[in-house]
Short mmCIF file of C-alpha atoms in Angstrom, two decimals:
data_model
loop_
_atom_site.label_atom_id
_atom_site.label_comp_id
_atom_site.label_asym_id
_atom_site.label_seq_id
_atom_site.Cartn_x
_atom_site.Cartn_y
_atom_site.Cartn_z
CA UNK K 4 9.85 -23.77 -4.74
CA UNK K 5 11.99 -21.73 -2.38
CA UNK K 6 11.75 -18.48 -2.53
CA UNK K 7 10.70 -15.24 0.00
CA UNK K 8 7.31 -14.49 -0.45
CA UNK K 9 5.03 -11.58 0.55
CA UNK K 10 1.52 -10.60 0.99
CA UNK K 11 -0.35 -8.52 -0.46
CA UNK K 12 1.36 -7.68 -3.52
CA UNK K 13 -0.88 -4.62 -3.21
CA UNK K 14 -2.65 -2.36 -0.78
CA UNK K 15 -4.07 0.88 -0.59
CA UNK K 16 -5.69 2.33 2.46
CA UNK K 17 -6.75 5.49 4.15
CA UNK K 18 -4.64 7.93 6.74
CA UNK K 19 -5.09 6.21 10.17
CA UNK K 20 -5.54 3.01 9.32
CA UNK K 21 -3.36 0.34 10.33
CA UNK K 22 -2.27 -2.31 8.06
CA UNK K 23 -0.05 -5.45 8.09
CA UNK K 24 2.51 -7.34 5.80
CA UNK K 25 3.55 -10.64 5.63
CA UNK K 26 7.10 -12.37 4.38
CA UNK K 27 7.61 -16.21 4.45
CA UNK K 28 11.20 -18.00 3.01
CA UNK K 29 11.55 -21.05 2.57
CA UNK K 30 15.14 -21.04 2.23
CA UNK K 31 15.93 -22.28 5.90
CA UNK K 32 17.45 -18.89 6.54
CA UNK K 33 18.11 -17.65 9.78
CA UNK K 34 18.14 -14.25 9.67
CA UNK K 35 14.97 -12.16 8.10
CA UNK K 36 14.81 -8.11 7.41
CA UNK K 37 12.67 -5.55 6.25
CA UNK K 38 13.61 -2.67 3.79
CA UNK K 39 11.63 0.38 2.50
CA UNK K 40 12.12 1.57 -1.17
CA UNK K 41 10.69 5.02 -1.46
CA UNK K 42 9.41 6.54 -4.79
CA UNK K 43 13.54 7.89 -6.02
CA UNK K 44 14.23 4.15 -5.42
CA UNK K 45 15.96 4.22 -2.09
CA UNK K 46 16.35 1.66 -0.11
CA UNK K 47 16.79 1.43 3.54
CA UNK K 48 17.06 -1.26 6.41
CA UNK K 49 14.19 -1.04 9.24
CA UNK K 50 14.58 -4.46 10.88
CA UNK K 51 16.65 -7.28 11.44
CA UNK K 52 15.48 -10.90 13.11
CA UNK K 53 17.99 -13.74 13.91
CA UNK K 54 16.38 -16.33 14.97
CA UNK K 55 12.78 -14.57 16.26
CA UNK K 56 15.10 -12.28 18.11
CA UNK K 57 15.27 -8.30 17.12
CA UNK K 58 18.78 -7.23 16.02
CA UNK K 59 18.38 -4.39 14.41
CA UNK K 60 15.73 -1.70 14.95
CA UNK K 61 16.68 0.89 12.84
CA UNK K 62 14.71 4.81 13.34
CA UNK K 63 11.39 4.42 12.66
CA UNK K 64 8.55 5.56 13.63
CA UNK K 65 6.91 3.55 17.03
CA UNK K 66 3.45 2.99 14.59
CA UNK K 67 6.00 0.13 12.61
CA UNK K 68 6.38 -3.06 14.60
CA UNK K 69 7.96 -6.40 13.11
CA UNK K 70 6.73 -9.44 14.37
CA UNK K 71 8.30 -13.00 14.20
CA UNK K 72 6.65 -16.17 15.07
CA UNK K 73 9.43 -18.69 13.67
CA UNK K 74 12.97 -17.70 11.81
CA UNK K 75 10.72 -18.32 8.60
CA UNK K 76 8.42 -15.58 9.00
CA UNK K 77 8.32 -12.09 9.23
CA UNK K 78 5.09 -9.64 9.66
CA UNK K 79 5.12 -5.84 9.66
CA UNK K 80 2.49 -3.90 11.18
CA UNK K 81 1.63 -0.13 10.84
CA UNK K 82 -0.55 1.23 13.05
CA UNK K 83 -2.20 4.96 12.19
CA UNK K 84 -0.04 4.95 8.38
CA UNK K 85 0.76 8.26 7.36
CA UNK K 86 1.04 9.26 3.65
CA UNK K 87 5.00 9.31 4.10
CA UNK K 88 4.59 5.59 4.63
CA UNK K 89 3.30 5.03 0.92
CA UNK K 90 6.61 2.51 -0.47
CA UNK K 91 7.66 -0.85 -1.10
CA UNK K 92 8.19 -2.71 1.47
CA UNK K 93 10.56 -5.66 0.90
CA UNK K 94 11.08 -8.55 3.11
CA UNK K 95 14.32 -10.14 2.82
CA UNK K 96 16.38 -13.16 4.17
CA UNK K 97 20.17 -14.41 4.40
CA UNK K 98 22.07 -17.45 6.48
CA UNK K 99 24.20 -15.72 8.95
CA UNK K 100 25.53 -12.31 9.75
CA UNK K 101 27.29 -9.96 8.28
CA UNK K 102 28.72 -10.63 4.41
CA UNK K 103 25.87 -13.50 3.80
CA UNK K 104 23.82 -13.00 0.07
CA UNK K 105 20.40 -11.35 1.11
CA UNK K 106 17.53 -12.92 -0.73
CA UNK K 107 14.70 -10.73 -1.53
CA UNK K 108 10.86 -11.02 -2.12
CA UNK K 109 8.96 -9.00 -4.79
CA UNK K 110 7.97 -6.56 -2.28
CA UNK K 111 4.49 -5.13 -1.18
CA UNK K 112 3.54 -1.73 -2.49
CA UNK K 113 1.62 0.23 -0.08
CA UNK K 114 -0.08 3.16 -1.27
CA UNK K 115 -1.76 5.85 1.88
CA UNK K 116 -4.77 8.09 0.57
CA UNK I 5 27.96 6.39 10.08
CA UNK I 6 28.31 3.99 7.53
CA UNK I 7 27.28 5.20 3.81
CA UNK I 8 27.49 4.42 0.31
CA UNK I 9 27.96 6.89 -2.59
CA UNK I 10 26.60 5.96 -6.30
CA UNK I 11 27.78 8.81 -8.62
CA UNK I 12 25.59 8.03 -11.90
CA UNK I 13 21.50 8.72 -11.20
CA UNK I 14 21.24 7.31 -14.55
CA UNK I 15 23.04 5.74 -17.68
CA UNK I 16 21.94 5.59 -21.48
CA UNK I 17 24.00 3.20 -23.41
CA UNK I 18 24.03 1.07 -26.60
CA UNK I 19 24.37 -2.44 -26.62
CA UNK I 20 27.92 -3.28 -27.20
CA UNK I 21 28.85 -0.65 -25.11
CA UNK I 22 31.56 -0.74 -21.95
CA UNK I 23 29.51 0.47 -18.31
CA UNK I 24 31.24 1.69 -15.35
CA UNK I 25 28.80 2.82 -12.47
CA UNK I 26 30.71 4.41 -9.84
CA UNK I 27 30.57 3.54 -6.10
CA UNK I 28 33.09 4.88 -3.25
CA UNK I 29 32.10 4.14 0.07
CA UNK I 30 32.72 5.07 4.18
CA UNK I 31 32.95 3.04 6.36
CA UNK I 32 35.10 2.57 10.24
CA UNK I 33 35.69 -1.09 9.84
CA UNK I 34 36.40 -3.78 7.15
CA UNK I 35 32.98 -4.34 5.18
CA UNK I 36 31.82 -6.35 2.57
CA UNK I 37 31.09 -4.89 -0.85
CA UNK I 38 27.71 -5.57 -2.64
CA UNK I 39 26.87 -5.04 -5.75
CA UNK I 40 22.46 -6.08 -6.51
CA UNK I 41 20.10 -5.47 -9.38
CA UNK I 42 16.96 -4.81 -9.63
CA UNK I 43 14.45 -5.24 -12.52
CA UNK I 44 11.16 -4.04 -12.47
CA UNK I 45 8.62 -5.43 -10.40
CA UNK I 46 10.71 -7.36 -8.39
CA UNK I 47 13.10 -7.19 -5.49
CA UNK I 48 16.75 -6.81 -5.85
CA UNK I 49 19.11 -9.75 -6.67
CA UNK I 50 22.21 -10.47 -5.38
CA UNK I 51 25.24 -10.04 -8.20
CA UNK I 52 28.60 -10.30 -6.42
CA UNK I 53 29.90 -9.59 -3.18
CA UNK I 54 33.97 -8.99 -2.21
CA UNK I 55 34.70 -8.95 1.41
CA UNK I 56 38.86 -8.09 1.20
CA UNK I 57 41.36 -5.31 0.03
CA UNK I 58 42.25 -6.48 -3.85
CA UNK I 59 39.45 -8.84 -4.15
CA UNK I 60 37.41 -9.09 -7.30
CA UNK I 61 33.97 -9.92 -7.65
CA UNK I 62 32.15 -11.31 -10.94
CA UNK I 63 29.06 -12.25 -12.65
CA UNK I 64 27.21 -12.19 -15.81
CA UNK I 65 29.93 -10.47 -17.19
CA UNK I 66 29.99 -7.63 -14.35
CA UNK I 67 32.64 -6.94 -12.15
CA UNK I 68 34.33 -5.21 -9.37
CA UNK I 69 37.46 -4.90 -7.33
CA UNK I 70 37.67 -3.84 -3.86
CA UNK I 71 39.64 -0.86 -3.26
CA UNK I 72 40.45 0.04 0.06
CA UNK I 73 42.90 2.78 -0.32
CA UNK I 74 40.28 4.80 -2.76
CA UNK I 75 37.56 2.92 -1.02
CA UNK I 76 35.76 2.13 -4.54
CA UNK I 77 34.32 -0.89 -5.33
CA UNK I 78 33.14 0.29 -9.21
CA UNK I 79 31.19 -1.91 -11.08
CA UNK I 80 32.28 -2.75 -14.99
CA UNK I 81 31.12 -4.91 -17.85
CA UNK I 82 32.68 -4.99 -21.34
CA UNK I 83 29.43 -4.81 -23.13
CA UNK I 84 25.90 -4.66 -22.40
CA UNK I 85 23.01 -5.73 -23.53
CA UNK I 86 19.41 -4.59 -23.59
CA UNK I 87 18.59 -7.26 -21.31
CA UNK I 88 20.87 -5.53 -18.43
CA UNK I 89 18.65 -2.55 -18.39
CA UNK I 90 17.74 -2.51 -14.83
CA UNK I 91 18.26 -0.32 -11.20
CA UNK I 92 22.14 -1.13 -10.10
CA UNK I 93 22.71 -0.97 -6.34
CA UNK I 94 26.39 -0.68 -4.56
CA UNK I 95 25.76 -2.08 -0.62
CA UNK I 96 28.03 -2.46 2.02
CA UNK I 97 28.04 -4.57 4.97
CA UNK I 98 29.88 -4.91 8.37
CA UNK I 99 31.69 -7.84 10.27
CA UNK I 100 28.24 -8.43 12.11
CA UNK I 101 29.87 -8.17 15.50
CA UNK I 102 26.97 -8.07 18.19
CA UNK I 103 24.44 -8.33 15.52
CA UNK I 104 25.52 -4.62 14.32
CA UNK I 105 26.15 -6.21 10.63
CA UNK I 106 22.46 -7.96 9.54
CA UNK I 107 21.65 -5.29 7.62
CA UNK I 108 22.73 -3.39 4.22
CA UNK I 109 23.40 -0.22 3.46
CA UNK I 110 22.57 0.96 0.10
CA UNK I 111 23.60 3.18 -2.60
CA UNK I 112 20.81 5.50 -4.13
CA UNK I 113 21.24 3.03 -7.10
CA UNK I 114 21.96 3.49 -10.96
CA UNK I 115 19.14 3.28 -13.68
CA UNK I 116 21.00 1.76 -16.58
CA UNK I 117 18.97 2.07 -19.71
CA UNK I 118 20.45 0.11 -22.77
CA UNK I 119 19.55 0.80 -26.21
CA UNK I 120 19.38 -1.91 -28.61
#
């Protein structure tokens, strides 16, 4: 099956802790990103990869950093989460730049006590 | 910067019904115009995209036609179903020149709620 995938579907955790994320496609994609939906449903870029390489490093806080170990995978970390990080987190991929068809995975729902 | 303006929080229909969710956009270039759902549970889906003045996108009965002089890109379908009952999102996109473009930038999105 290809598809982008994430794990946990899940996870809720404590103020201070840190937790991580994880997005593999298997769509031979190039170019890998992850969004945050908040509770109204927004949606907004964080980071882009093409290729392993940062592209895009939206404003976030310095307690987010992506990781990529191959252009088929995609971690987020958090260290120290806040309760204003308690979202959806959705990993996403597209071939190319620009006007390519992003793919999306079902997204992992992080809730901060 | 960049933005994307969704008029419509929500929509109540009836099946049968005609939809138009609004979207307008600003943007300093040329960008690509997105239109994604989302159901719940899952992550949003690509629709259509239109990437050119006059240019209309379709599926699954939806559509939309860039405008740049209003700079709309509205989203229509003749009549709905229950089934389409879902979060609508209007995105835009740039060239991607220098890597600025590998990302979207979304709407606040459109719950459409259809009634059977």
């Amino acid at each position: 099956e290809t598809a982008v995938f994430q794990t946990p579907n899940y996870h809720v955790t404590q103020v201070g802790n840190e937790v991580s994320f994880n997005c593999k496609q298997t769509l031979g994609h190039d170019t890998m990103y992850w969004y945050k939906q908040d509770s109204k449903k927004l949606l907004k870029i964080m980071f882009s990869y093409n290729n392993k390489q940062l592209i895009v490093n939206e404003t976030v806080p310095r307690r987010f950093s992506p990781q990529s170990s191959d252009k088929a995978h995609l971690n987020l970390r958090i260290k120290s989460v806040e309760p204003e990080d308690s979202a959806v987190y959705l990993c996403a991929s597209s071939y190319g730049a620009g006007y390519a068809e992003q793919f999306f995975g079902p997204g992992t729902r992080l809730t901060v006590l | 910067g960049d933005s994307v303006t969704q008029t419509e929080g929500q929509v109540a229909l009836s099946e049968e019904d005609f939809l138009t969710i609004h979207c307008n956009y600003s943007a300093s270039g040329y960008p690509a115009l997105f239109w994604y759902v989302q159901y719940p549970g899952e992550g949003p889906q690509f629709l259509f995209r239109a990437s050119r003045d006059k240019e209309k996108g379709s599926s699954r009965g939806f559509e939309a036609t860039y405008n740049k002089e209003a700079t709309s890109f509205h989203l229509q379908k003749a009549s709905v179903q229950e089934s389409d009952s879902a979060v609508y999102y209007c995105a835009l996109s740039d060239r991607g020149y220098g890597g600025s473009g590998n990302k979207l930038i979304f709407g606040t999105g459109t719950l459409l709620s259809v009634k059977p």
